[in-house]
Amino acid sequence: MEDWAEAGVACVGLGLPNFYGDRMLVCRTAFVLLLALSSSAPVIAQTVKLGELNSYKVFPAFLEPYRKGMELALDEVNAAGGVLGRKLEIVSRDDGGTPGDAVRVAEELVSRERVAMLMGTFPSNVGLAIADFAKQRKIPFLAAEPLTDKIVWESGNKYTYRLRASTFMQTAMLVPEAAKLGKKRWAIVYPNYEYGQSATAAFKKQMNLLQGGGLEFIELAVPLGKIDPGPVVQALQDAKPDAIFSSLFGADLARFVREGQLRGLFKDKPVFNLLGGEPEYLDPLKDEAPVGWYVTGYPWYAIDTPEHRKFRDAYQARFNDYPRLGSVVGYSTVIAAAAAIKKAGSTDPEKIVAALSGLQFATPFGAVTFRAIDHQSTMGAYVGRTALKDGKGIMVDWRYADGADYLPSDADVRKMRPQ
């Protein structure tokens, strides 16, 4: 009788009489009706959640377009029916640009939000921290932007895959032109954290292999986001290099370019700069953009392939703005995640990880594959030289360098990557 006494109390909340005896049938009937109504109500399928974390406040120039690219891809995936018969949802968090904050945010996404997989991150040190977290928690992690080679090689693991062309790959795209110049004394300037260190190591190694001995490298590391351009440019001038290799980007690159041009550092001196042709970093310079630099980048205004036209037109129609490279990366990350879940036929982490291996998916740059040997994608980059047109920087003499052509052999990967 105790259960029905509780039911009698509940009847008060329903505006029904609270008494026992034969008329208790009123309460019982009411609850049967409520159960019937609840069982016949339409069931709203839960979404499939992707946990995304990034350094939005620290690197807005790249990551605001990246966020828009994600939104465009999400709309397209859901308009086509979502995944596994459910809508796809992105649960996004700012990781503060630090490994500690990123791990805390990742734990929240996994434990509280119950996401099917993690994706994103920008700085290489943050990407490495989340890769290790993914390994410990056994959850798939799609590293969208971190360029360090370690994330798929020395520190590679079962659960981590990387989208963008790495420092090794993008350096390999530039080195053949650098070696042709026959310069012996190179100054290298780079941001002093994992990405810059990785790019510097890759450039020195590949130049020594391609050009041979007799090379001299003068290295100058600067704090990320805090370059003091005057002393940096003076130090480079004092070093009297034959050529310069840089992996600076963002505000550091802009300050370096302005000060270097003011002091004549770049006159009659070849300059190679990873990422220097990306509109995120080239556009803010306007008519101060360097001329003749060898760069990797994204000439969005000139790429006329069917895949890119479709993406560019949809992006401009949605946001009334032109795409940046971040837009392509954000878009492709979501497309890749959706393709992996569809292939897996499940949100089970182990099945998604297995599906990512060898996965082929569409991007604005064409079809891309995640290699099974090291989990690196074959996404390439555009390589060319900088120029000025109508008062702003552009890329000229560019070509698309397919990432598959700039990756180490399986045998070399096995030497670098934990087995």
XYZ file of C-alpha atoms in Angstrom:
419
model
C 0.000 0.000 0.000
C 2.981 2.342 0.476
C 3.585 2.680 -3.286
C 0.011 3.675 -3.873
C 0.125 6.041 -0.918
C 2.917 7.817 -2.761
C 0.768 7.711 -5.849
C -2.031 9.340 -3.867
C 0.286 12.179 -2.931
C 1.240 12.513 -6.598
C -2.450 12.799 -7.451
C -2.613 16.009 -5.474
C -0.080 17.490 -7.856
C -2.346 16.449 -10.709
C -5.384 18.080 -9.167
C -6.942 14.654 -8.470
C -8.517 13.618 -5.126
C -6.116 12.228 -2.524
C -7.921 9.344 -0.852
C -7.956 5.564 -0.683
C -10.593 2.883 -1.036
C -12.499 2.128 -4.194
C -12.105 5.648 -5.503
C -8.309 5.095 -5.511
C -9.070 3.720 -8.961
C -9.127 7.343 -10.167
C -5.441 7.731 -9.330
C -4.492 4.402 -10.846
C -6.319 5.239 -14.062
C -4.636 8.634 -14.223
C -1.167 7.095 -14.001
C -1.969 4.476 -16.634
C -3.066 7.280 -18.944
C 0.124 9.250 -18.241
C 2.277 6.229 -18.997
C 0.399 5.610 -22.226
C 0.821 9.208 -23.306
C 4.514 9.214 -22.504
C 5.148 5.968 -24.399
C 3.324 7.218 -27.478
C 5.109 10.608 -27.550
C 7.644 11.022 -30.381
C 11.199 10.211 -29.358
C 13.728 12.877 -30.274
C 16.971 11.174 -31.301
C 20.042 12.374 -29.480
C 22.672 14.151 -31.505
C 26.116 12.748 -32.198
C 28.494 15.114 -30.421
C 31.919 16.160 -31.610
C 34.091 17.731 -28.919
C 36.043 20.639 -30.378
C 38.672 22.670 -28.521
C 40.789 25.510 -29.809
C 42.670 28.685 -28.896
C 40.084 31.134 -30.201
C 41.107 34.063 -28.030
C 44.833 33.601 -28.641
C 44.797 33.021 -32.428
C 41.618 34.704 -33.733
C 43.017 35.501 -37.210
C 43.103 31.805 -38.108
C 40.425 30.417 -35.847
C 37.490 32.700 -36.567
C 37.527 31.610 -40.233
C 38.119 28.051 -38.989
C 34.933 28.258 -36.898
C 32.971 29.483 -39.924
C 34.310 26.602 -41.989
C 33.128 24.159 -39.324
C 29.668 25.748 -39.320
C 29.369 25.432 -43.083
C 30.366 21.766 -43.041
C 28.038 21.029 -40.122
C 25.093 22.524 -41.998
C 25.926 20.486 -45.089
C 26.275 17.220 -43.168
C 23.000 17.706 -41.312
C 21.139 18.833 -44.435
C 22.202 15.532 -46.013
C 20.773 13.526 -43.106
C 23.480 13.748 -40.470
C 25.282 10.592 -39.349
C 23.808 7.293 -38.214
C 20.326 8.787 -38.669
C 21.067 11.528 -36.148
C 22.080 15.169 -36.321
C 25.710 16.029 -35.816
C 26.480 18.561 -33.071
C 29.724 20.389 -32.278
C 30.379 21.160 -28.622
C 33.145 23.762 -28.716
C 35.409 25.082 -25.964
C 38.284 27.573 -25.802
C 41.452 25.863 -24.549
C 43.280 29.081 -23.649
C 46.250 28.152 -25.811
C 47.933 26.218 -22.987
C 48.372 22.442 -22.558
C 47.030 22.448 -18.985
C 43.814 24.281 -19.837
C 43.377 22.159 -22.948
C 43.545 18.885 -21.007
C 41.027 20.215 -18.480
C 38.654 21.206 -21.282
C 39.121 17.856 -23.034
C 38.230 16.008 -19.839
C 35.047 18.054 -19.554
C 34.087 17.254 -23.139
C 34.664 13.541 -22.637
C 33.228 13.111 -19.129
C 30.394 15.621 -19.061
C 29.412 16.084 -22.705
C 30.019 12.460 -23.709
C 31.436 13.400 -27.097
C 32.125 10.700 -29.682
C 35.539 12.124 -30.523
C 37.785 15.132 -29.978
C 39.034 17.457 -32.692
C 40.763 20.794 -33.195
C 43.672 22.493 -31.358
C 46.063 25.029 -32.913
C 49.468 25.330 -31.166
C 51.649 22.261 -31.532
C 52.349 21.973 -27.803
C 48.607 21.931 -27.095
C 48.050 19.367 -29.839
C 50.676 17.084 -28.321
C 49.062 17.366 -24.889
C 45.637 16.389 -26.259
C 47.157 13.562 -28.280
C 48.553 12.125 -25.061
C 45.188 12.686 -23.341
C 43.430 10.835 -26.166
C 45.840 7.944 -25.758
C 45.204 7.747 -22.009
C 41.412 8.069 -22.314
C 41.189 5.903 -25.442
C 39.162 8.394 -27.469
C 39.715 9.439 -31.106
C 41.409 12.794 -31.612
C 41.490 14.543 -34.972
C 44.254 17.152 -34.737
C 43.152 19.805 -37.201
C 45.938 22.378 -37.188
C 49.018 21.443 -35.068
C 51.939 21.132 -37.481
C 54.584 19.468 -35.316
C 55.956 16.254 -36.798
C 55.956 14.587 -33.395
C 52.173 14.294 -33.243
C 52.153 11.505 -35.843
C 55.724 10.252 -35.600
C 57.815 10.317 -32.402
C 54.742 10.817 -30.180
C 52.224 9.166 -32.475
C 49.563 6.901 -30.994
C 46.624 4.743 -31.989
C 43.980 7.370 -31.239
C 45.448 10.474 -32.905
C 45.126 11.495 -36.561
C 46.331 14.769 -38.103
C 44.714 16.730 -40.961
C 47.072 19.502 -42.116
C 50.378 19.074 -43.905
C 53.086 18.953 -41.232
C 56.214 21.057 -40.817
C 58.202 18.274 -42.501
C 55.832 18.196 -45.463
C 55.580 21.948 -45.979
C 59.328 22.367 -45.549
C 59.885 19.606 -48.108
C 57.723 21.573 -50.535
C 60.035 24.606 -50.236
C 63.460 22.973 -49.877
C 63.954 22.010 -53.551
C 63.775 25.683 -54.541
C 66.036 26.661 -51.656
C 68.634 24.060 -52.600
C 68.650 25.238 -56.222
C 69.909 28.640 -55.100
C 73.154 27.123 -53.830
C 73.307 29.440 -50.787
C 75.638 28.295 -48.032
C 74.961 30.564 -45.056
C 71.362 30.493 -43.869
C 69.762 32.509 -41.071
C 66.779 30.801 -39.474
C 64.253 32.753 -37.405
C 61.430 30.931 -35.681
C 58.903 31.108 -32.811
C 60.436 29.362 -29.832
C 57.951 26.572 -29.219
C 57.244 23.143 -30.671
C 56.097 24.226 -34.148
C 59.031 26.565 -34.781
C 61.538 24.111 -33.385
C 60.105 21.326 -35.540
C 60.176 23.489 -38.684
C 63.805 24.485 -38.041
C 64.911 20.892 -37.522
C 63.103 19.795 -40.691
C 64.655 22.553 -42.805
C 68.219 21.837 -41.647
C 67.849 18.089 -42.118
C 66.331 18.325 -45.576
C 68.763 20.975 -46.821
C 71.714 18.862 -45.730
C 70.270 15.850 -47.536
C 69.457 17.700 -50.745
C 72.237 20.257 -51.054
C 75.000 18.364 -49.297
C 77.629 19.551 -46.845
C 79.192 22.928 -46.329
C 76.002 24.576 -45.100
C 75.993 26.944 -42.145
C 72.876 27.740 -40.111
C 72.517 30.701 -37.761
C 69.438 30.237 -35.593
C 67.426 32.949 -33.872
C 64.495 31.910 -31.679
C 61.905 34.488 -30.615
C 59.136 34.198 -27.993
C 55.783 33.352 -29.560
C 53.647 36.466 -29.978
C 56.257 38.702 -28.377
C 58.879 39.376 -31.027
C 60.966 42.526 -30.564
C 61.618 43.153 -34.256
C 64.375 45.752 -33.945
C 66.956 43.564 -32.166
C 65.921 40.524 -34.233
C 66.465 42.289 -37.548
C 69.738 43.803 -36.312
C 71.003 40.368 -35.237
C 70.187 38.949 -38.652
C 71.931 41.809 -40.408
C 74.988 41.300 -38.239
C 75.014 37.593 -39.143
C 75.316 38.492 -42.857
C 73.419 35.452 -44.172
C 73.107 34.543 -47.850
C 69.420 33.645 -47.379
C 66.722 33.461 -44.685
C 64.322 30.719 -43.616
C 61.449 31.725 -41.322
C 58.518 29.972 -39.704
C 57.099 33.133 -38.122
C 53.382 33.757 -38.487
C 50.655 36.095 -37.276
C 51.588 39.349 -35.547
C 55.213 38.197 -35.201
C 55.516 37.853 -38.960
C 53.920 41.248 -39.611
C 56.326 43.022 -37.248
C 59.295 41.162 -38.697
C 58.322 42.052 -42.273
C 57.811 45.750 -41.514
C 61.057 46.144 -39.581
C 63.056 44.073 -42.038
C 61.833 46.102 -45.006
C 62.494 49.355 -43.181
C 66.110 48.346 -42.541
C 66.710 46.706 -45.912
C 67.241 43.219 -44.459
C 65.551 41.445 -47.359
C 67.181 43.373 -50.210
C 68.854 40.978 -52.671
C 68.317 38.147 -50.191
C 66.083 35.101 -50.815
C 63.513 34.560 -48.055
C 61.523 31.372 -47.467
C 58.616 31.476 -45.012
C 56.309 28.627 -44.022
C 52.657 29.787 -43.993
C 53.662 33.215 -45.320
C 51.171 33.078 -48.184
C 48.139 32.318 -46.031
C 45.650 35.205 -46.249
C 45.318 35.240 -42.466
C 48.880 36.540 -42.277
C 49.443 38.137 -45.688
C 46.294 40.269 -45.898
C 46.902 42.422 -42.771
C 50.161 43.665 -44.301
C 48.296 45.234 -47.252
C 50.786 47.199 -49.390
C 53.602 46.334 -46.955
C 53.454 42.661 -47.970
C 56.853 41.314 -49.034
C 57.577 40.694 -52.687
C 59.316 37.617 -54.048
C 59.276 35.481 -50.910
C 58.937 31.714 -51.311
C 55.933 30.606 -49.254
C 53.285 28.021 -48.570
C 49.812 29.527 -48.519
C 46.341 29.678 -50.013
C 45.542 31.707 -53.165
C 41.789 31.345 -52.723
C 41.048 33.914 -55.431
C 42.780 31.901 -58.170
C 42.042 28.214 -57.412
C 39.501 27.097 -59.995
C 38.981 23.391 -59.384
C 35.359 22.156 -59.110
C 35.805 21.199 -55.450
C 37.204 24.573 -54.516
C 34.669 26.589 -56.531
C 31.825 24.777 -54.773
C 33.323 25.452 -51.357
C 34.268 29.065 -52.063
C 30.839 29.911 -53.491
C 29.006 28.320 -50.552
C 31.280 30.045 -48.032
C 30.874 33.475 -49.617
C 27.111 33.057 -49.887
C 26.828 32.050 -46.229
C 29.214 34.558 -44.634
C 29.521 37.360 -47.195
C 33.279 37.027 -46.872
C 36.108 35.201 -48.638
C 37.593 32.012 -47.197
C 40.946 31.847 -45.450
C 43.024 28.740 -44.986
C 41.460 28.335 -41.552
C 38.085 28.100 -43.291
C 39.324 25.139 -45.346
C 40.792 23.416 -42.285
C 37.645 23.848 -40.175
C 35.420 22.634 -42.996
C 37.591 19.622 -43.798
C 37.893 18.616 -40.133
C 34.131 18.263 -39.751
C 33.779 16.455 -43.090
C 36.497 14.005 -42.027
C 34.902 13.389 -38.617
C 31.488 12.768 -40.173
C 32.979 10.405 -42.755
C 34.765 8.426 -40.030
C 31.585 7.988 -37.965
C 29.598 6.942 -41.026
C 32.250 4.410 -41.993
C 32.382 3.093 -38.423
C 28.596 2.742 -38.311
C 28.853 3.519 -34.632
C 29.999 6.064 -32.051
C 32.123 3.436 -30.342
C 35.624 4.981 -29.976
C 37.482 1.857 -31.102
C 35.333 1.539 -34.215
C 35.848 5.218 -35.103
C 39.615 4.856 -34.693
C 39.582 1.810 -36.958
C 37.469 3.694 -39.505
C 39.925 6.613 -39.602
C 42.716 4.321 -40.763
C 42.896 4.636 -44.547
C 39.797 6.850 -44.618
C 39.341 8.869 -47.817
C 37.204 12.004 -47.714
C 36.490 15.087 -49.788
C 38.000 18.523 -49.118
C 38.109 21.809 -51.042
C 41.623 20.740 -52.093
C 40.393 17.408 -53.466
C 40.293 13.879 -52.055
C 42.458 13.270 -48.988
C 43.408 10.042 -47.203
C 44.571 9.298 -43.665
C 47.585 7.007 -43.981
C 47.328 3.814 -41.964
C 51.086 3.760 -41.258
C 51.261 7.055 -39.333
C 47.756 8.627 -39.288
C 48.941 11.637 -41.296
C 46.565 12.909 -43.968
C 47.696 13.486 -47.531
C 46.285 17.036 -47.613
C 48.761 19.224 -49.444
C 49.522 22.930 -49.598
C 49.901 25.643 -52.205
C 53.464 26.742 -52.882
C 54.446 29.940 -54.667
C 55.908 33.417 -54.300
C 54.517 36.618 -52.880
C 53.692 39.699 -54.933
C 51.703 42.923 -54.694
C 48.544 43.604 -56.661
C 46.141 46.497 -56.157
C 47.802 47.395 -52.874
C 47.677 43.967 -51.246
C 49.745 40.803 -51.042
C 48.957 37.813 -53.227
C 50.574 34.547 -54.296
C 51.881 34.127 -57.839
C 53.550 31.284 -59.747
C 51.811 28.920 -57.381
C 51.154 25.211 -57.622
C 49.388 22.653 -55.491
C 51.826 20.299 -53.790
C 50.044 17.013 -53.078
C 50.867 15.966 -49.536
C 51.256 12.332 -50.566
C 54.394 13.305 -52.485
C 56.096 14.847 -49.444
C 55.781 12.145 -46.827
C 58.526 9.832 -45.580
C 58.549 6.186 -46.595
C 56.898 3.507 -44.498
C 60.337 2.249 -43.501
C 61.356 5.689 -42.230
C 58.076 6.070 -40.351
C 58.620 2.743 -38.585
C 61.971 4.029 -37.326
C 60.396 7.198 -35.908
C 56.971 6.083 -34.670
C 56.389 3.880 -31.603
C 55.212 0.428 -32.661
